[in-house]
Short mmCIF file of C-alpha atoms in Angstrom, two decimals:
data_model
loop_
_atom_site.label_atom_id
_atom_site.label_comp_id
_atom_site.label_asym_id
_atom_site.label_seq_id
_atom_site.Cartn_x
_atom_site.Cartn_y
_atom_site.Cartn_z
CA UNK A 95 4.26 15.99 -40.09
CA UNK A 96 1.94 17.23 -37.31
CA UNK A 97 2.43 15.28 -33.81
CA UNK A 98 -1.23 14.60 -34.14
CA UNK A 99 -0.15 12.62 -37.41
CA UNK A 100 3.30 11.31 -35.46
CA UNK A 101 1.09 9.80 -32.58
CA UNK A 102 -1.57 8.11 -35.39
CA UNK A 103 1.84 6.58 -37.14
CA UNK A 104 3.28 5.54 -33.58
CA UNK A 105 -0.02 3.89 -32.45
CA UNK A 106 -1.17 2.35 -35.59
CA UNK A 107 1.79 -0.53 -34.26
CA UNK A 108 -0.20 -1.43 -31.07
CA UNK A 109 -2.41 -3.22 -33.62
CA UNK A 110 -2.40 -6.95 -33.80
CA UNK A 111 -0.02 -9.31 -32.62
CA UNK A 112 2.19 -6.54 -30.57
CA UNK A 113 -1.08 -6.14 -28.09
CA UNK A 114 -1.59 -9.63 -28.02
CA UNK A 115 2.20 -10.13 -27.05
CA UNK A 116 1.90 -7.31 -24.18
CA UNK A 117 -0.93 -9.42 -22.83
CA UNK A 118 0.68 -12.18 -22.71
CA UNK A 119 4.10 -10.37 -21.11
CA UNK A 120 1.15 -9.24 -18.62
CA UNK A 121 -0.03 -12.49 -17.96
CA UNK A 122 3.36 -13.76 -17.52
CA UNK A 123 4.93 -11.16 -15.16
CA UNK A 124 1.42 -11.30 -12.99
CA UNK A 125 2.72 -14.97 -12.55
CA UNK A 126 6.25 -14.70 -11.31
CA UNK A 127 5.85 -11.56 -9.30
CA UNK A 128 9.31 -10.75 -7.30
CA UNK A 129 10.15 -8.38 -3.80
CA UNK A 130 12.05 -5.77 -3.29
CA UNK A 131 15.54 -5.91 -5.18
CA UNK A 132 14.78 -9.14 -5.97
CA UNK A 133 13.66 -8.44 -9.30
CA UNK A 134 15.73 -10.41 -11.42
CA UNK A 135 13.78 -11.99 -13.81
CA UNK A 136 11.55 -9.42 -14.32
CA UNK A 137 14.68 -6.78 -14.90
CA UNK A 138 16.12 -9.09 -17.22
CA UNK A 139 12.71 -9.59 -19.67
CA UNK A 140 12.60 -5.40 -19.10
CA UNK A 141 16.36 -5.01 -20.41
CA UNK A 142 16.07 -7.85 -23.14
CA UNK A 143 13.04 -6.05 -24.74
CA UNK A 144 14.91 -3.02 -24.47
CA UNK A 145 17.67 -4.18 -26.21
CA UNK A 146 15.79 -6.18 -29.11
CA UNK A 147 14.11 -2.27 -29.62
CA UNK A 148 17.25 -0.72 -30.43
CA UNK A 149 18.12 1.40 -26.96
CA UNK A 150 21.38 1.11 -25.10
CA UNK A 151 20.79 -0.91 -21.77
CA UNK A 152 22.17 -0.55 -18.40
CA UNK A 153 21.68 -2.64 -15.61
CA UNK A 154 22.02 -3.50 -12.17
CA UNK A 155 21.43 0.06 -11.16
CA UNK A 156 21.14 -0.06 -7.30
CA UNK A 157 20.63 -3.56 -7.67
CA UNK A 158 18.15 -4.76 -10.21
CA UNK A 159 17.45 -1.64 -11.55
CA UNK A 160 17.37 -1.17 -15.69
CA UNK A 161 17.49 1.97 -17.47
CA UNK A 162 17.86 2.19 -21.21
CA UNK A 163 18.25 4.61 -23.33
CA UNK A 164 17.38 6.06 -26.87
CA UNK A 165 18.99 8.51 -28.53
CA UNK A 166 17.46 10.00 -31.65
CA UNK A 167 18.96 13.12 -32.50
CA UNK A 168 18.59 16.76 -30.99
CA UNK A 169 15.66 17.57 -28.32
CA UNK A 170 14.82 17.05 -24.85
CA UNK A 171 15.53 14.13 -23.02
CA UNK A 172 12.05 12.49 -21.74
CA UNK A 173 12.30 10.04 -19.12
CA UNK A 174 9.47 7.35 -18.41
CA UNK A 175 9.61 5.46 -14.97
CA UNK A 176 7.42 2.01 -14.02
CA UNK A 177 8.52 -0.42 -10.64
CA UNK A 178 9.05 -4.12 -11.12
CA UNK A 179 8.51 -5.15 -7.18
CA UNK A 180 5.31 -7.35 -5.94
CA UNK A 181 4.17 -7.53 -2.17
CA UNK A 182 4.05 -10.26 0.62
CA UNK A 183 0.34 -11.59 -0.01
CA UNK A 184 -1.12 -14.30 -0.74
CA UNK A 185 -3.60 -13.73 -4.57
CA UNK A 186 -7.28 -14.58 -4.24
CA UNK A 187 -8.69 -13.55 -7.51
CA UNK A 188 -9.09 -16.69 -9.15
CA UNK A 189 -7.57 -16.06 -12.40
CA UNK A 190 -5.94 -18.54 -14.34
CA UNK A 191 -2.55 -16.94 -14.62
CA UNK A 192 -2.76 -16.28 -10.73
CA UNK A 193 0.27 -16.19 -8.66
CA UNK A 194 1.25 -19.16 -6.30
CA UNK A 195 5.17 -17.77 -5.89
CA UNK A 196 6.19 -17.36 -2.54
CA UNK A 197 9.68 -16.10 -0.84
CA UNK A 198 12.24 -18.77 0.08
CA UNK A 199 11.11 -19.03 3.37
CA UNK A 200 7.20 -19.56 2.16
CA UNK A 201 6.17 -16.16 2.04
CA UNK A 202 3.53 -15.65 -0.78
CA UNK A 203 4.18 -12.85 -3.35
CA UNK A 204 1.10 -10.64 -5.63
CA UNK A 205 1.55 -8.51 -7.58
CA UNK A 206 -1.15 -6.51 -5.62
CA UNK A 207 0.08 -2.99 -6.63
CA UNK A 208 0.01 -3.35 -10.62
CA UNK A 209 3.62 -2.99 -10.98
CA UNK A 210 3.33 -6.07 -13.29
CA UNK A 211 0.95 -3.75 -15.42
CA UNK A 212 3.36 -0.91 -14.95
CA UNK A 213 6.10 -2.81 -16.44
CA UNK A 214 4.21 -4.17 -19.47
CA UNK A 215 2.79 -0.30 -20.38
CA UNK A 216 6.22 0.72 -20.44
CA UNK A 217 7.76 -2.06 -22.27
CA UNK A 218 5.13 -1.60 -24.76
CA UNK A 219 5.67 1.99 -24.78
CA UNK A 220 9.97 2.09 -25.31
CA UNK A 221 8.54 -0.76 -27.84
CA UNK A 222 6.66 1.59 -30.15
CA UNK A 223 8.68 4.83 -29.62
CA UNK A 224 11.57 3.30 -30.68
CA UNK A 225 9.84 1.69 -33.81
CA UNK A 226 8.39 4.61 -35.01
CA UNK A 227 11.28 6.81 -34.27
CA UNK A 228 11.39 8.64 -37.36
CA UNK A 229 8.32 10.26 -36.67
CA UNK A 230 9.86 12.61 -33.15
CA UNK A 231 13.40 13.53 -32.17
CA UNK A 232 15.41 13.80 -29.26
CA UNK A 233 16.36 11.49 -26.49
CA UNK A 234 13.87 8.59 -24.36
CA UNK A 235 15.08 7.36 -21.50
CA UNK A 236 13.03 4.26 -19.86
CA UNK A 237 13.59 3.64 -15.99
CA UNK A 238 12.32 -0.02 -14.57
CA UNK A 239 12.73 0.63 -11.08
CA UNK A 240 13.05 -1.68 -7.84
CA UNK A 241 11.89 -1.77 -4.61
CA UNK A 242 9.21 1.02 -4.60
CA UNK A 243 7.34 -0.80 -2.07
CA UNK A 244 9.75 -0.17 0.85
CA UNK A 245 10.93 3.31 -0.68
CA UNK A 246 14.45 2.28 -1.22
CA UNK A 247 14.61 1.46 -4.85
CA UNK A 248 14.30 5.28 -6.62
CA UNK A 249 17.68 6.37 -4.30
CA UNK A 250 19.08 3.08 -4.96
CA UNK A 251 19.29 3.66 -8.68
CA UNK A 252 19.93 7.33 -7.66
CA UNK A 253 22.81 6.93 -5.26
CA UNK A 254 24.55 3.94 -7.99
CA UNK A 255 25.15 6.83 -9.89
CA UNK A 256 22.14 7.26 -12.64
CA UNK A 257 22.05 10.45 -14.06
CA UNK A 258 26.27 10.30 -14.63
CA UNK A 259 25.48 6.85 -16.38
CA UNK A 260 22.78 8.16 -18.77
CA UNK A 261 22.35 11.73 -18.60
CA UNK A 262 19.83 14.00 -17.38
CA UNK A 263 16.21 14.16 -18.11
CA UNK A 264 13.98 17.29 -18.81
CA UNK A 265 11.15 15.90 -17.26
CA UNK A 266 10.47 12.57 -15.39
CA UNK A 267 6.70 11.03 -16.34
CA UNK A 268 5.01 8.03 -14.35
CA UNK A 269 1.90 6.42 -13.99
CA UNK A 270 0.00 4.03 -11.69
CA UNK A 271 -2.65 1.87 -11.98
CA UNK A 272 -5.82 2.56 -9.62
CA UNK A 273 -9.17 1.20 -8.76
CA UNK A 274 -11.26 3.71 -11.52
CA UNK A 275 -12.65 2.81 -14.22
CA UNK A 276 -10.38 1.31 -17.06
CA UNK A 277 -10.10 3.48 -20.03
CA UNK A 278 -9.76 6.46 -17.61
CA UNK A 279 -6.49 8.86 -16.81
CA UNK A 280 -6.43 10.98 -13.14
CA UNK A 281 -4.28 13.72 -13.13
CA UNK A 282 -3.83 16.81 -11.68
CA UNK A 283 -0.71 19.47 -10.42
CA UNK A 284 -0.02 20.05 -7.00
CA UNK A 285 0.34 17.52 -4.27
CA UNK A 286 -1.09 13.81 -5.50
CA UNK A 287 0.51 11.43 -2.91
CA UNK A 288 1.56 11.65 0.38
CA UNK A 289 4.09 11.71 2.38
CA UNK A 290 4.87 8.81 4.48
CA UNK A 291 6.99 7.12 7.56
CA UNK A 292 7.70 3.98 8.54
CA UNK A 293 8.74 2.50 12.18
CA UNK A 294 9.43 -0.54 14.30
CA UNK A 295 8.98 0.28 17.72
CA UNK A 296 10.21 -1.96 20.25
CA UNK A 297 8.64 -2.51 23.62
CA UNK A 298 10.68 -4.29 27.03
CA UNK A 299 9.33 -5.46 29.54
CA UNK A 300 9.93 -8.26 32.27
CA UNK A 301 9.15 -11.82 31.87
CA UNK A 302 7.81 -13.91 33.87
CA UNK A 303 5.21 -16.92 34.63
CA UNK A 304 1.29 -16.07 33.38
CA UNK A 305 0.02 -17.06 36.87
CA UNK A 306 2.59 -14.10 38.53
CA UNK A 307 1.83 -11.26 36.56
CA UNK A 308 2.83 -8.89 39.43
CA UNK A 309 6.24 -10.37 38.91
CA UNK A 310 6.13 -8.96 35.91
CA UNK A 311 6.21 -6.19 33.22
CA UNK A 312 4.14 -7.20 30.59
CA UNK A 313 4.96 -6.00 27.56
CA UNK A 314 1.33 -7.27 26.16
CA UNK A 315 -0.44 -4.84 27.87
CA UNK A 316 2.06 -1.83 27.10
CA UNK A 317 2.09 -2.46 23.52
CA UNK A 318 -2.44 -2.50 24.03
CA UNK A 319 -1.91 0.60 26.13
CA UNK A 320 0.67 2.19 22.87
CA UNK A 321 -1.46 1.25 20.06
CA UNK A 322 -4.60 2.86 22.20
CA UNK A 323 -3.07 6.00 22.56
CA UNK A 324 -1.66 6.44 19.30
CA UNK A 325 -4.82 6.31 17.91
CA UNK A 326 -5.46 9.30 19.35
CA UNK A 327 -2.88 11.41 17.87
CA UNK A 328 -4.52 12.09 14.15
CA UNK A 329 -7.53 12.84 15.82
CA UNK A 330 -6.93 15.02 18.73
CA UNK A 331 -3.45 16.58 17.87
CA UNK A 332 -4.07 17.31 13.84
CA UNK A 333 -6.69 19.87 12.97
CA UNK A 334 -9.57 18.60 11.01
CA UNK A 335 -8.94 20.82 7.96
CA UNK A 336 -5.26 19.03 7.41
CA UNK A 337 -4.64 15.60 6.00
CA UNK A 338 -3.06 12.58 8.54
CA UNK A 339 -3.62 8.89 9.06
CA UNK A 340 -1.67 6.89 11.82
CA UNK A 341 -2.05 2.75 11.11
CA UNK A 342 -0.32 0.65 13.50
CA UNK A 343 -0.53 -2.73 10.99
CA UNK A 344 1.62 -4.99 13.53
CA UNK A 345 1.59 -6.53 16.89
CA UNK A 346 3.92 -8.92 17.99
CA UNK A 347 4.37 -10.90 21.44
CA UNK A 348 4.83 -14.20 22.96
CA UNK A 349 4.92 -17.49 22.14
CA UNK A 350 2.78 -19.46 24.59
CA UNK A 351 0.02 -18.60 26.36
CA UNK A 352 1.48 -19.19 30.37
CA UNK A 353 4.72 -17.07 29.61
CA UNK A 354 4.61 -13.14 29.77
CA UNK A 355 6.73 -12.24 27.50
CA UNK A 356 10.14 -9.95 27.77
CA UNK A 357 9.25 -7.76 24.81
CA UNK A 358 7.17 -6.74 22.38
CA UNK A 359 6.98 -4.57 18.88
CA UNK A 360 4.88 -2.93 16.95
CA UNK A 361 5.31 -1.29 13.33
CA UNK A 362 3.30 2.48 12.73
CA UNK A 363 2.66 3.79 9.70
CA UNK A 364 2.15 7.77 9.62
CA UNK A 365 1.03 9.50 5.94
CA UNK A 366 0.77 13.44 5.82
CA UNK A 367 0.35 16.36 3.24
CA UNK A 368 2.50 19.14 5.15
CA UNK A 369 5.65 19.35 7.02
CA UNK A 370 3.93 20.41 10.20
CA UNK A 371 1.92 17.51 10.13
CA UNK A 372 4.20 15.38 9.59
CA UNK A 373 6.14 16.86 12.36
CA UNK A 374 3.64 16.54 14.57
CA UNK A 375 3.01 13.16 13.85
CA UNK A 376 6.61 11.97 14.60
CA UNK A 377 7.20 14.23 17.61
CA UNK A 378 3.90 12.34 18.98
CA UNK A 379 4.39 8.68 18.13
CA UNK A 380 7.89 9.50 20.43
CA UNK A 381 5.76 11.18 23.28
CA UNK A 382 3.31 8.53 23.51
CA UNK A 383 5.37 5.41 22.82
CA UNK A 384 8.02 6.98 25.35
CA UNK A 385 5.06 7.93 27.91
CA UNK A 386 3.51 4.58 27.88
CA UNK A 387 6.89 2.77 28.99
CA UNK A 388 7.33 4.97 31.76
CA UNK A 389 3.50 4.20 32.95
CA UNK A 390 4.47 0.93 32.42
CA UNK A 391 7.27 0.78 35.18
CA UNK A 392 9.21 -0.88 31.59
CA UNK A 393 13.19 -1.44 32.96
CA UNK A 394 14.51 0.37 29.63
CA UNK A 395 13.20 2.80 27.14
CA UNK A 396 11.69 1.59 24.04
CA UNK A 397 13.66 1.60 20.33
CA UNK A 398 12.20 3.33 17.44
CA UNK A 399 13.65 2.07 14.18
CA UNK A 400 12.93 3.98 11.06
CA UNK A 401 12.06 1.42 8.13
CA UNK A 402 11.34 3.78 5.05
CA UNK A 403 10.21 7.67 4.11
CA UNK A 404 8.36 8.30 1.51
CA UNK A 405 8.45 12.15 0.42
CA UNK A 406 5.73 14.12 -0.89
CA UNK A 407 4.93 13.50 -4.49
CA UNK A 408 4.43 16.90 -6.35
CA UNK A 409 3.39 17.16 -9.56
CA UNK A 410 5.06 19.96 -11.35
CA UNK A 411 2.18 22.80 -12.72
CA UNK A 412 3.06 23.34 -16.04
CA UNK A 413 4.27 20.21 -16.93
CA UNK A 414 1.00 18.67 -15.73
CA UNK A 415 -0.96 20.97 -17.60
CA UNK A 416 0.90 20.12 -20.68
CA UNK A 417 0.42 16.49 -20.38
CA UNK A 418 -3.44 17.05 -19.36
CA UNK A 419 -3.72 18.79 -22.73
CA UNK A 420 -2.16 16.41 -24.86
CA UNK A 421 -4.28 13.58 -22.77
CA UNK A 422 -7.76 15.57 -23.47
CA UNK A 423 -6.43 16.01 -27.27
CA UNK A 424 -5.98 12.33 -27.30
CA UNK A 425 -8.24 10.34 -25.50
CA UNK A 426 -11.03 13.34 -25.08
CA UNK A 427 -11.66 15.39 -21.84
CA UNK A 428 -14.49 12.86 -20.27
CA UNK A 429 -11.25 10.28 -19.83
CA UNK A 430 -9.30 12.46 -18.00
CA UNK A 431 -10.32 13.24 -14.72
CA UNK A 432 -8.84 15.21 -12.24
CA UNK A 433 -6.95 13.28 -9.43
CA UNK A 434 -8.25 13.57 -6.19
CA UNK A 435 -4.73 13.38 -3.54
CA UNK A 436 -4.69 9.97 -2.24
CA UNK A 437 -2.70 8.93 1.32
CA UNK A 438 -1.01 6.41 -0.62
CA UNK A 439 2.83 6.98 -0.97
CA UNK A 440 5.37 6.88 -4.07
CA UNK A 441 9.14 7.47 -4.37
CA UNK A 442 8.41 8.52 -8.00
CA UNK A 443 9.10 11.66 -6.88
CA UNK A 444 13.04 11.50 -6.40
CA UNK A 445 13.79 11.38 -10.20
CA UNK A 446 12.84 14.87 -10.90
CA UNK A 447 14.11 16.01 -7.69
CA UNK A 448 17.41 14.86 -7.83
CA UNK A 449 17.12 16.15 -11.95
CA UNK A 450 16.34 19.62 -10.85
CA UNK A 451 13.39 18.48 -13.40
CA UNK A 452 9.31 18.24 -13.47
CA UNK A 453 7.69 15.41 -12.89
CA UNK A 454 4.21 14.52 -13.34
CA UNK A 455 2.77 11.35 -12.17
CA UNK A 456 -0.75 9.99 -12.68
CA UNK A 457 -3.53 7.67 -12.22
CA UNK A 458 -4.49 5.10 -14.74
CA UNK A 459 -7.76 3.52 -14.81
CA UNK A 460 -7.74 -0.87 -14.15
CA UNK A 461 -11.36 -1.55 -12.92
CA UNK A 462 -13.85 -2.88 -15.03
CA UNK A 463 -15.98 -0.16 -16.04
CA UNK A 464 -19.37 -2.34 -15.36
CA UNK A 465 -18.68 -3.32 -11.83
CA UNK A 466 -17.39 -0.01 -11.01
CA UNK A 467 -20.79 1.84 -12.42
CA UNK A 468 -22.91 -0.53 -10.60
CA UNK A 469 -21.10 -0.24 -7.49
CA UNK A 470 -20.86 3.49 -7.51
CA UNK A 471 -25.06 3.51 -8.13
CA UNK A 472 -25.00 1.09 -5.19
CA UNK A 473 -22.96 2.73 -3.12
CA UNK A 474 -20.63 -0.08 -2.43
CA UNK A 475 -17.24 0.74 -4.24
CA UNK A 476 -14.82 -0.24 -1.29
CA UNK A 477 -17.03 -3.39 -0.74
CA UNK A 478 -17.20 -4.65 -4.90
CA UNK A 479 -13.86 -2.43 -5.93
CA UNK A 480 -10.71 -4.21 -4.31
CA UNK A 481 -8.35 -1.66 -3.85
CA UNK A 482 -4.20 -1.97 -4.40
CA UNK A 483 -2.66 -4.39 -1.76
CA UNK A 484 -5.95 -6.42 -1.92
CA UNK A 485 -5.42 -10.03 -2.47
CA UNK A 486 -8.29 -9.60 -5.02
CA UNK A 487 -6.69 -6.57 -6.92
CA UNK A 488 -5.96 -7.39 -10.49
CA UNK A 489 -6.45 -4.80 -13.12
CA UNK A 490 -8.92 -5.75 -16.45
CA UNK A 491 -6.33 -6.18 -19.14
CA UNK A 492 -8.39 -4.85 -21.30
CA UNK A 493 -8.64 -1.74 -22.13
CA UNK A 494 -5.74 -1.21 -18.83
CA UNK A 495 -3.03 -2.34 -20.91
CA UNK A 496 -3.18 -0.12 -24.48
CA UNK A 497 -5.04 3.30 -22.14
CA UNK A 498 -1.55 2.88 -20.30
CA UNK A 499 0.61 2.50 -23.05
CA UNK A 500 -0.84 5.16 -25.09
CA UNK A 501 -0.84 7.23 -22.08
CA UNK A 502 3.00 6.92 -22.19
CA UNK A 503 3.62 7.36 -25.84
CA UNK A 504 1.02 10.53 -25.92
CA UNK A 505 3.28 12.02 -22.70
CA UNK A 506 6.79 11.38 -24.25
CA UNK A 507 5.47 13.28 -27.03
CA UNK A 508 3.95 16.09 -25.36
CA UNK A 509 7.72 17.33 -25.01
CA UNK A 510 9.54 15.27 -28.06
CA UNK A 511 9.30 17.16 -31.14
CA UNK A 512 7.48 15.76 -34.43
CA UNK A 513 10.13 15.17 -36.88
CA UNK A 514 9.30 16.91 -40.30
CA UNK A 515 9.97 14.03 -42.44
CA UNK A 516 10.95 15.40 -45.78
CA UNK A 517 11.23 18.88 -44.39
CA UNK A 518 14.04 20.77 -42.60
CA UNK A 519 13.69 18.48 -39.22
CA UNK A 520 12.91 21.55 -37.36
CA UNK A 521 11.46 21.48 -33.82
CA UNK A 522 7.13 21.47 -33.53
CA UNK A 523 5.56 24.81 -32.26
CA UNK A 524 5.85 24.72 -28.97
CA UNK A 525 8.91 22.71 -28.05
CA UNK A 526 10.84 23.84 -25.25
CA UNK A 527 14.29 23.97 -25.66
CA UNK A 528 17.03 21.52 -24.50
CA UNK A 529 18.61 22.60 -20.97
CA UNK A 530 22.43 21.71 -22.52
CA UNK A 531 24.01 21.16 -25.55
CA UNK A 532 22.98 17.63 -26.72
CA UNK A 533 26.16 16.54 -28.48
CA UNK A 534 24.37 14.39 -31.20
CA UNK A 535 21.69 13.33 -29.02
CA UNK A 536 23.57 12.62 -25.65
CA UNK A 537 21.71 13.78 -22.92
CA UNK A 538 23.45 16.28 -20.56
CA UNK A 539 22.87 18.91 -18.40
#
């Protein structure tokens, strides 16, 4: 059997009922998203569905994390990676299965990343492999990840001891939904994502009365005078041929209006392509935030807490290329564009890394392909196109949902051989060989 004719056999069960199920899975996760490592309804749904499909389950992996895995005789062990969390904001797109969940303490929850359509692709995906697993050999692994959103969860799942639990990959594969047109799969090698940091800075000052300011160290001010100057550090320290944005996205101070407060803070968020930049941008947010104080007359230094790192995401060359090809063979060549680098930030990356393992990681298509035309003619795609973290962001189910779970089933194939059913089960041209002895279909190193 060819693994053009494995795919067709594989696919041909996304017909029907099992499409109409994802969408409703969809639907349902969209409506109870969850935060950071407090995934635990949608990790149990992942593991039960992994479990009804035949693969061994574990869970609880730095917290809420599930992994299962498939073994299915000699070959390379393929891993396939999608995040469960949501983010603190409040949905405005109207749709019937909306979410209104919020945190105990009121704070409202979207899934305005996609991870509920990131989920879904890869249930559907371990759903289907594992059906038509007499058509490929060698081991699947599927990773349902936590707390991507505040760069924790990937180490988490890392650091509670994953690869000893179920073996090593060969290569680590990911996607993530985007604001391009649905139907549609970015990729491209080389650096995709950026790098980014994270930081609470802290700001003292003296209190006092609002009619007495020159009693007083206002904090107010300092933090105005901080988030000023820092805007000045992409622009006048980082050469205009490199890649850097610096957001401060937090102000706090005060709580009435006649008291000058003791303190205030402010959270920065830095995203960079190169080590010198990013470098530069850390050395720089300490100057200035350190140099402000002192021109403040503040009576102690300011506190710079770290809150997450995101490293570089890097997708590996020939891996990507392989995948690209078996996209283009699949879907055709006009579906598959290349992937422009984007300043958003993943922790995708850590799987392959800590493997020793490529990794490639790419865009898939959730816009609706009319709005997105009209508004590129127009000129008006960040205006008509909500982006990820938008409350409005909601990718079109369809065609989303099967692009993305086809996209997974055509990359785990890429590298698991076509079984030769009624022939001598020898590996497909081109297969590359397992990196250890697979004991039956264990994956090791």
């Amino acid at each position: 059997m060819s693994d053009q004719d494995a795919m067709d056999a594989i696919m041909a069960g996304l017909a029907g009922p099992v499409l109409g199920e994802l969408a409703e899975l969809y639907q349902d996760l969209h409506r109870h998203p969850e935060p950071a490592f407090k995934e635990e309804r949608t990790a149990g749904i992942a593991a039960e569905r992994l479990r009804a499909a035949g693969f061994e389950v574990v869970t609880g992996l730095g917290g809420t994390g599930v992994a299962g895995l498939l073994r299915n005789g000699e070959g390379p062990t393929v891993a396939l990676r999608a995040d469960m969390d949501a983010l603190p904001v409040l949905e405005a797109t109207g749709l019937p299965y909306a979410s209104t969940a919020t945190t105990p303490d009121g704070v409202p929850l979207m899934h305005a990343c996609g991870h509920d359509m990131h989920v879904t692709c890869l249930s559907g995906a371990a759903q289907l492999l594992a059906a038509g697993r007499d058509r490929w050999r060698g081991t699947l692994v599927a990773l349902f990840q936590p707390a991507e959103e505040v760069a924790a969860g990937a180490r988490a799942m890392l650091d509670d001891g994953l690869f000893d639990r179920i073996g090593t990959p060969d290569v680590v594969l990911g996607q993530h939904v985007f604001p391009d047109p649905a139907g549609t799969l970015l990729i491209s090698p080389g650096e995709v994502l950026a790098a980014a940091d994270s930081m609470e800075i802290r700001l003292y000052g003296r209190g006092g009365h609002g009619s007495q300011p020159e009693r007083t160290v206002d904090p107010v001010v300092l933090a105005a005078s901080t988030v000023m100057r820092l805007q000045t550090v992409v622009s006048r320290e980082v050469s205009p041929f490199e890649r850097a944005v610096l957001t401060v996205a937090q102000i706090h101070a005060g709580h009435k209006e006649n008291i000058i407060p003791d303190e205030a803070s402010i959270t920065v968020n830095l995203r960079s392509f190169s080590p010198e930049v990013r470098r530069t941008l850390l050395a720089a947010v300490e100057r200035v935030v350190n140099a402000e104080a002192a021109a403040s007359g503040a009576p102690r230094p300011p506190e710079i807490r770290t809150l997450n790192a995101f490293p570089l995401t890097v997708n590996d060359g020939d891996a990507t290329a392989r995948v690209r090809e078996a996209f283009a063979g699949r879907f055709g060549s006009e579906r598959v564009p290349a992937m422009a680098p984007l300043m958003g930030s993943e922790d995708f990356g850590l799987f392959g890394a800590e493997a020793g393992a490529p990794s490639v990681f790419w865009g898939l298509g959730g816009a609706d392909p009319e709005l997105y035309a009209r508004a590129e003619r127009e000129g008006r795609l960040r205006e008509d196109v909500p982006s990820n973290h938008s409350p409005f962001f909601a990718p079109q189910i369809l065609p989303t949902l099967p692009t993305g779970v086809e996209a997974l089933v055509t990359a785990a194939l890429a590298w698991l051989p076509a079984e030769q059913i009624g022939g001598d089960g020898g590996p497909g041209p081109g297969t590359p060989p397992c990196r250890g002895p697979m004991g039956g279909g264990a994956p090791t190193r």
